[in-house]
Amino acid sequence: MTISPHATSRRAKSTSASAPPHLAIVLFSLAMGGFAIGTTEFASMSLLPFFAADLHIDEPTAGHAISAYALGVVLGAPLIAVLGARFARRTQLLVLMAVFAIGNALTALAPGFGWMIAARFLSGLPHGAYFGVAALVAASLVPQQRRSQAIGQVMLGLTIATIIGVPLANWIGQAVGWRASFGLVSVLALLTVLLCALFAPRDQAGRSDPLRELGALKSGRVWITLAIGAIGFGGMFAVYTYLATTLIEVTKVNAEVIPLFLAVFGVGATLGNLFVPRFADRALMPTAGIILLFSAIALLVFPLAAGNPWLLAIDVFAIGTGVSIGAILQTRLMDVAGDAQALAAALNHSAFNTANALGPFLGGLAIREGFGWTSTGPVGAALALLGFLIWIVAWRDARPAPVDITSPHETAPLAPALAPDRRSRARDSVA
């Protein structure tokens, strides 16, 4: 069945009309899950020396716990999205955050490093799937022209975690012990379960099936969009991973000042997620291209600013705003994934965790080759520019056309329905 843009607009308006009256608290509930996920993902890096010493292993070996979490994200996001295709999104949110809470609790109780590796892998499995489902729920509650803003507000939980959650977890880790920090994340996850149980919209079980979800993998537009994030977003991670050491070795600041710079990055990421999606809702793909070019410039400036703490703080803030590309690409995937909305949304976070591995790896190679700690800036800029080249291919292919909603090969420029039956969904409200 082919629908016109006018039909798409009417459906989006119908979806927004059926949105629950307390949209803000629904988005807050979803963002709380992002806050818990962001806290454990970034705090694990700062807690690495503490659990390495406690478990009697060296720090390079302890870094495998970080890799285990990332591997869980990359594998879990598409797998859970496919297996959960027939379940209601509210149910998926509750189950995913419950598993996330269990994984972090097991991390806190791990008797040895092997158990910790297993617990970190389990903790990473729900990461991408949760953000994917949460993004679909948020987008379904607003008109089509506000999808990027709604997704950005959900992602605020992750960025605010870099300002509040990560420093708090690090402080608790130093004052009480690293296990208490993971215990804190488990509590935050259980709080998310409670909030979603109370406020997430009650929807019907999905009509999708695993084969239909896997159909997204046949779409070249999906793969191109994922490649933009997997490569273009890697530049930010190339710099962020080695920022603490750069501050000590190049900028010559005291270690106590490092959390302030990390917070500045978090403020940039938070403001970026607040304001950039407003432009993306008017011009989605052009905004993505501008952000990639802006990130490339900020990363190129990094070596020049590294010698001055004030200039470096400004540049770190600018680099942080590039995090907003996540919400933009999430919206783009909704437009090109056809019926496979859940899988495409989850794969977006697999792509970003690929960037999380690629950026630090290439930055580390430059450092080991003797180019210095600030060489991560040009490496990151090269990744952002390569992402921009991929964006050009995607932008040229982003032409409006009638959409066959039954085919995974076509685009679907509409906010995904929260439930398959619109009449039933219109009667649903916040619990």
C-alpha positions as semicolon CSV with decimal commas, in nm:
position;residue;x (nm);y (nm);z (nm)
1;M;0,000;0,000;0,000
2;T;0,141;0,339;-0,097
3;I;0,076;0,646;0,112
4;S;0,128;1,010;0,026
5;P;0,301;1,273;0,238
6;H;-0,042;1,414;0,318
7;A;-0,151;1,082;0,461
8;T;0,167;1,071;0,664
9;S;0,091;1,411;0,810
10;R;-0,260;1,309;0,909
11;R;-0,128;0,998;1,082
12;A;0,134;1,197;1,272
13;K;-0,134;1,440;1,386
14;S;-0,353;1,153;1,498
15;T;-0,064;1,009;1,695
16;S;0,009;1,339;1,865
17;A;-0,357;1,389;1,945
18;S;-0,358;1,060;2,130
19;A;-0,044;1,149;2,328
20;P;-0,084;1,134;2,705
21;P;-0,144;1,467;2,878
22;H;0,174;1,451;3,084
23;L;0,427;1,413;2,802
24;A;0,708;1,570;3,005
25;I;0,695;1,306;3,278
26;V;0,690;1,026;3,019
27;L;1,004;1,169;2,857
28;F;1,159;1,215;3,203
29;S;1,092;0,850;3,285
30;L;1,258;0,739;2,962
31;A;1,549;0,976;3,017
32;M;1,608;0,830;3,364
33;G;1,704;0,504;3,196
34;G;1,950;0,696;2,979
35;F;2,093;0,856;3,293
36;A;2,156;0,513;3,448
37;I;2,311;0,380;3,127
38;G;2,530;0,687;3,077
39;T;2,651;0,672;3,435
40;T;2,769;0,312;3,415
41;E;2,914;0,348;3,064
42;F;3,134;0,651;3,134
43;A;3,200;0,595;3,506
44;S;3,344;0,251;3,435
45;M;3,639;0,420;3,263
46;S;3,714;0,645;3,560
47;L;3,675;0,356;3,808
48;L;3,910;0,126;3,615
49;P;4,217;0,184;3,841
50;F;4,012;0,106;4,152
51;F;3,862;-0,227;4,048
52;A;4,191;-0,325;3,883
53;A;4,372;-0,289;4,216
54;D;4,095;-0,458;4,412
55;L;4,081;-0,758;4,176
56;H;4,463;-0,780;4,155
57;I;4,496;-0,727;3,779
58;D;4,680;-0,466;3,572
59;E;4,491;-0,179;3,412
60;P;4,521;-0,299;3,049
61;T;4,361;-0,627;3,156
62;A;4,094;-0,441;3,353
63;G;4,010;-0,256;3,031
64;H;3,860;-0,581;2,902
65;A;3,562;-0,510;3,129
66;I;3,495;-0,195;2,924
67;S;3,522;-0,396;2,603
68;A;3,287;-0,663;2,740
69;Y;3,020;-0,399;2,801
70;A;3,062;-0,256;2,449
71;L;3,043;-0,606;2,300
72;G;2,718;-0,663;2,490
73;V;2,575;-0,344;2,338
74;V;2,679;-0,430;1,982
75;L;2,541;-0,784;1,999
76;G;2,242;-0,720;2,221
77;A;2,090;-0,425;2,034
78;P;1,995;-0,607;1,710
79;L;1,930;-0,943;1,875
80;I;1,686;-0,808;2,135
81;A;1,518;-0,581;1,879
82;V;1,440;-0,879;1,657
83;L;1,330;-1,110;1,939
84;G;1,117;-0,837;2,099
85;A;0,935;-0,742;1,779
86;R;0,608;-0,903;1,892
87;F;0,607;-0,755;2,243
88;A;0,455;-0,427;2,357
89;R;0,711;-0,148;2,385
90;R;0,615;-0,074;2,745
91;T;0,687;-0,437;2,834
92;Q;1,021;-0,419;2,657
93;L;1,122;-0,108;2,852
94;L;1,045;-0,276;3,185
95;V;1,225;-0,600;3,102
96;L;1,531;-0,430;2,953
97;M;1,587;-0,204;3,254
98;A;1,528;-0,495;3,493
99;V;1,803;-0,692;3,317
100;F;2,025;-0,383;3,324
101;A;1,969;-0,352;3,700
102;I;2,057;-0,719;3,752
103;G;2,374;-0,687;3,544
104;N;2,503;-0,392;3,744
105;A;2,410;-0,557;4,074
106;L;2,607;-0,866;3,970
107;T;2,899;-0,639;3,879
108;A;2,895;-0,493;4,229
109;L;2,893;-0,843;4,379
110;A;3,145;-1,003;4,139
111;P;3,387;-1,223;4,342
112;G;3,650;-1,219;4,065
113;F;3,742;-1,061;3,734
114;G;3,591;-1,343;3,528
115;W;3,255;-1,292;3,695
116;M;3,289;-0,918;3,642
117;I;3,348;-0,966;3,268
118;A;3,031;-1,176;3,245
119;A;2,833;-0,920;3,447
120;R;2,953;-0,628;3,230
121;F;2,855;-0,818;2,916
122;L;2,508;-0,881;3,061
123;S;2,479;-0,512;3,157
124;G;2,556;-0,406;2,801
125;L;2,297;-0,629;2,633
126;P;1,992;-0,403;2,707
127;H;2,175;-0,074;2,634
128;G;2,106;-0,027;2,262
129;A;1,766;-0,195;2,264
130;Y;1,646;0,029;2,549
131;F;1,747;0,349;2,371
132;G;1,593;0,220;2,049
133;V;1,256;0,140;2,207
134;A;1,260;0,461;2,415
135;A;1,324;0,667;2,101
136;L;1,033;0,502;1,920
137;V;0,800;0,563;2,213
138;A;0,907;0,929;2,241
139;A;0,868;0,991;1,866
140;S;0,522;0,832;1,862
141;L;0,392;1,077;2,122
142;V;0,463;1,398;1,929
143;P;0,388;1,536;1,582
144;Q;0,626;1,434;1,307
145;Q;0,796;1,774;1,301
146;R;0,901;1,734;1,667
147;R;1,046;1,382;1,658
148;S;1,412;1,487;1,679
149;Q;1,338;1,711;1,978
150;A;1,159;1,431;2,163
151;I;1,442;1,185;2,095
152;G;1,696;1,447;2,201
153;Q;1,513;1,493;2,531
154;V;1,534;1,118;2,596
155;M;1,906;1,129;2,517
156;L;1,945;1,412;2,770
157;G;1,955;1,145;3,038
158;L;2,280;1,012;2,896
159;T;2,441;1,354;2,853
160;I;2,336;1,477;3,198
161;A;2,495;1,161;3,336
162;T;2,832;1,296;3,218
163;I;2,773;1,608;3,429
164;I;2,621;1,458;3,746
165;G;2,615;1,079;3,739
166;V;2,976;1,012;3,640
167;P;3,138;1,251;3,894
168;L;2,902;1,119;4,164
169;A;2,985;0,757;4,084
170;N;3,356;0,840;4,080
171;W;3,332;1,015;4,417
172;I;3,142;0,722;4,568
173;G;3,397;0,484;4,419
174;Q;3,681;0,669;4,591
175;A;3,500;0,725;4,921
176;V;3,318;0,393;4,965
177;G;3,448;0,158;4,698
178;W;3,396;0,088;4,329
179;R;3,131;-0,175;4,402
180;A;2,906;0,090;4,556
181;S;2,916;0,287;4,230
182;F;2,774;-0,004;4,033
183;G;2,522;-0,057;4,310
184;L;2,411;0,303;4,261
185;V;2,354;0,236;3,890
186;S;2,145;-0,069;3,978
187;V;1,925;0,148;4,201
188;L;1,886;0,405;3,922
189;A;1,779;0,125;3,686
190;L;1,517;0,001;3,933
191;L;1,390;0,359;3,966
192;T;1,351;0,365;3,588
193;V;1,151;0,042;3,601
194;L;0,917;0,202;3,855
195;L;0,877;0,524;3,654
196;C;0,809;0,339;3,329
197;A;0,561;0,110;3,504
198;L;0,374;0,416;3,631
199;F;0,396;0,653;3,334
200;A;0,496;0,476;3,012
201;P;0,198;0,452;2,774
202;R;0,021;0,116;2,771
203;D;0,037;-0,016;2,417
204;Q;-0,063;-0,336;2,243
205;A;0,176;-0,609;2,140
206;G;0,347;-0,536;1,809
207;R;0,239;-0,691;1,483
208;S;0,593;-0,709;1,357
209;D;0,789;-1,031;1,334
210;P;1,160;-1,121;1,327
211;L;1,173;-1,166;0,949
212;R;1,016;-0,826;0,893
213;E;1,259;-0,663;1,136
214;L;1,554;-0,831;0,963
215;G;1,429;-0,674;0,641
216;A;1,592;-0,350;0,752
217;L;1,931;-0,508;0,685
218;K;1,848;-0,519;0,313
219;S;1,815;-0,142;0,291
220;G;2,122;0,045;0,168
221;R;1,989;0,365;0,326
222;V;1,992;0,201;0,669
223;W;2,353;0,088;0,630
224;I;2,468;0,428;0,504
225;T;2,304;0,602;0,800
226;L;2,463;0,357;1,042
227;A;2,802;0,413;0,876
228;I;2,776;0,788;0,936
229;G;2,748;0,725;1,310
230;A;2,998;0,439;1,329
231;I;3,272;0,643;1,160
232;G;3,182;1,011;1,195
233;F;3,105;0,981;1,567
234;G;3,435;0,800;1,632
235;G;3,622;1,131;1,627
236;M;3,468;1,244;1,954
237;F;3,567;0,919;2,128
238;A;3,924;0,946;1,996
239;V;3,969;1,266;2,198
240;Y;3,746;1,193;2,499
241;T;3,918;0,862;2,581
242;Y;4,260;1,027;2,621
243;L;4,143;1,365;2,748
244;A;4,241;1,304;3,112
245;T;4,598;1,210;3,021
246;T;4,621;1,503;2,777
247;L;4,518;1,741;3,054
248;I;4,792;1,611;3,282
249;E;5,073;1,569;3,028
250;V;5,008;1,861;2,791
251;T;4,787;2,116;2,963
252;K;4,970;2,056;3,294
253;V;4,668;2,079;3,522
254;N;4,619;1,898;3,851
255;A;4,429;1,570;3,845
256;E;4,160;1,726;4,066
257;V;4,062;1,956;3,778
258;I;3,990;1,673;3,534
259;P;3,627;1,621;3,646
260;L;3,558;1,988;3,566
261;F;3,667;1,939;3,205
262;L;3,461;1,622;3,182
263;A;3,164;1,821;3,313
264;V;3,226;2,092;3,051
265;F;3,208;1,821;2,786
266;G;2,882;1,700;2,941
267;V;2,734;2,052;2,939
268;G;2,819;2,082;2,570
269;A;2,657;1,747;2,496
270;T;2,346;1,837;2,697
271;L;2,295;2,176;2,533
272;G;2,360;2,020;2,195
273;N;2,084;1,764;2,253
274;L;1,851;2,042;2,368
275;F;1,890;2,284;2,078
276;V;2,037;2,113;1,771
277;P;1,735;1,878;1,719
278;R;1,516;2,188;1,680
279;F;1,702;2,265;1,358
280;A;1,702;1,898;1,258
281;D;1,322;1,889;1,275
282;R;1,321;2,158;1,003
283;A;1,611;2,026;0,794
284;L;1,719;1,681;0,911
285;M;2,002;1,583;0,678
286;P;2,153;1,933;0,632
287;T;2,176;1,964;1,011
288;A;2,359;1,630;1,031
289;G;2,612;1,748;0,772
290;I;2,672;2,078;0,953
291;I;2,731;1,897;1,283
292;L;2,987;1,666;1,123
293;L;3,178;1,962;0,974
294;F;3,155;2,155;1,301
295;S;3,293;1,854;1,489
296;A;3,579;1,819;1,242
297;I;3,679;2,183;1,298
298;A;3,657;2,152;1,678
299;L;3,872;1,837;1,669
300;L;4,131;2,002;1,443
301;V;4,159;2,291;1,691
302;F;4,221;2,050;1,981
303;P;4,605;2,039;1,949
304;L;4,620;2,418;1,925
305;A;4,402;2,468;2,235
306;A;4,554;2,193;2,450
307;G;4,827;2,418;2,593
308;N;4,582;2,665;2,745
309;P;4,320;2,537;2,994
310;W;4,068;2,811;2,911
311;L;4,090;2,762;2,535
312;L;4,081;2,387;2,586
313;A;3,764;2,413;2,795
314;I;3,593;2,604;2,512
315;D;3,706;2,345;2,258
316;V;3,599;2,052;2,476
317;F;3,256;2,216;2,507
318;A;3,236;2,246;2,128
319;I;3,337;1,882;2,081
320;G;3,065;1,781;2,329
321;T;2,791;1,948;2,125
322;G;2,864;1,698;1,847
323;V;2,693;1,430;2,055
324;S;2,365;1,569;1,917
325;I;2,429;1,377;1,594
326;G;2,291;1,072;1,776
327;A;1,934;1,201;1,794
328;I;1,952;1,323;1,433
329;L;2,064;0,988;1,294
330;Q;1,803;0,811;1,509
331;T;1,533;1,016;1,336
332;R;1,686;0,947;0,995
333;L;1,673;0,573;1,064
334;M;1,302;0,601;1,141
335;D;1,256;0,749;0,795
336;V;1,445;0,479;0,606
337;A;1,375;0,159;0,803
338;G;1,022;0,088;0,680
339;D;0,851;-0,163;0,910
340;A;1,176;-0,259;1,087
341;Q;1,169;0,040;1,321
342;A;1,283;-0,139;1,638
343;L;1,584;-0,308;1,479
344;A;1,703;0,008;1,301
345;A;1,667;0,217;1,617
346;A;1,866;-0,035;1,819
347;L;2,135;-0,067;1,552
348;N;2,198;0,306;1,586
349;H;2,351;0,241;1,928
350;S;2,547;-0,054;1,797
351;A;2,694;0,188;1,544
352;F;2,787;0,437;1,815
353;N;2,955;0,168;2,021
354;T;3,148;0,073;1,708
355;A;3,259;0,437;1,703
356;N;3,348;0,399;2,071
357;A;3,588;0,121;1,974
358;L;3,719;0,271;1,647
359;G;3,804;0,620;1,774
360;P;4,013;0,518;2,077
361;F;4,187;0,246;1,873
362;L;4,301;0,485;1,599
363;G;4,384;0,756;1,852
364;G;4,591;0,507;2,048
365;L;4,780;0,407;1,732
366;A;4,875;0,770;1,668
367;I;4,997;0,808;2,026
368;R;5,202;0,488;2,015
369;E;5,362;0,599;1,687
370;G;5,500;0,901;1,873
371;F;5,273;1,176;1,740
372;G;5,182;1,289;2,094
373;W;4,871;1,300;2,306
374;T;4,714;1,581;2,103
375;S;4,735;1,375;1,784
376;T;4,393;1,236;1,878
377;G;4,247;1,567;1,755
378;P;4,353;1,529;1,388
379;V;4,265;1,159;1,401
380;G;3,918;1,250;1,525
381;A;3,882;1,522;1,261
382;A;3,969;1,270;0,989
383;L;3,696;1,037;1,115
384;A;3,443;1,323;1,125
385;L;3,533;1,423;0,767
386;L;3,505;1,062;0,652
387;G;3,162;1,052;0,816
388;F;3,079;1,371;0,623
389;L;3,174;1,204;0,294
390;I;2,938;0,918;0,377
391;W;2,676;1,179;0,468
392;I;2,705;1,326;0,117
393;V;2,608;0,987;-0,028
394;A;2,314;0,961;0,213
395;W;2,201;1,320;0,148
396;R;2,196;1,271;-0,230
397;D;1,977;0,966;-0,173
398;A;1,740;1,148;0,067
399;R;1,475;1,237;-0,188
400;P;1,105;1,252;-0,093
401;A;0,902;0,979;-0,258
402;P;0,580;0,781;-0,203
403;V;0,635;0,509;0,053
404;D;0,530;0,147;0,052
405;I;0,496;0,070;0,421
406;T;0,496;-0,304;0,356
407;S;0,843;-0,304;0,199
408;P;1,165;-0,273;0,401
409;H;1,336;-0,131;0,091
410;E;1,137;0,193;0,102
411;T;1,148;0,485;0,337
412;A;0,881;0,553;0,593
413;P;0,882;0,926;0,679
414;L;0,643;0,907;0,969
415;A;0,656;0,874;1,343
416;P;0,619;0,504;1,426
417;A;0,291;0,412;1,583
418;L;0,300;0,329;1,950
419;A;0,049;0,052;1,892
420;P;-0,070;-0,113;1,573
421;D;-0,436;-0,020;1,616
422;R;-0,470;0,358;1,614
423;R;-0,822;0,347;1,745
424;S;-0,714;0,141;2,042
425;R;-0,410;0,357;2,090
426;A;-0,622;0,671;2,098
427;R;-0,798;0,534;2,402
428;D;-0,472;0,457;2,580
429;S;-0,333;0,699;2,832
430;V;-0,061;0,718;3,089
431;A;-0,098;0,464;3,364
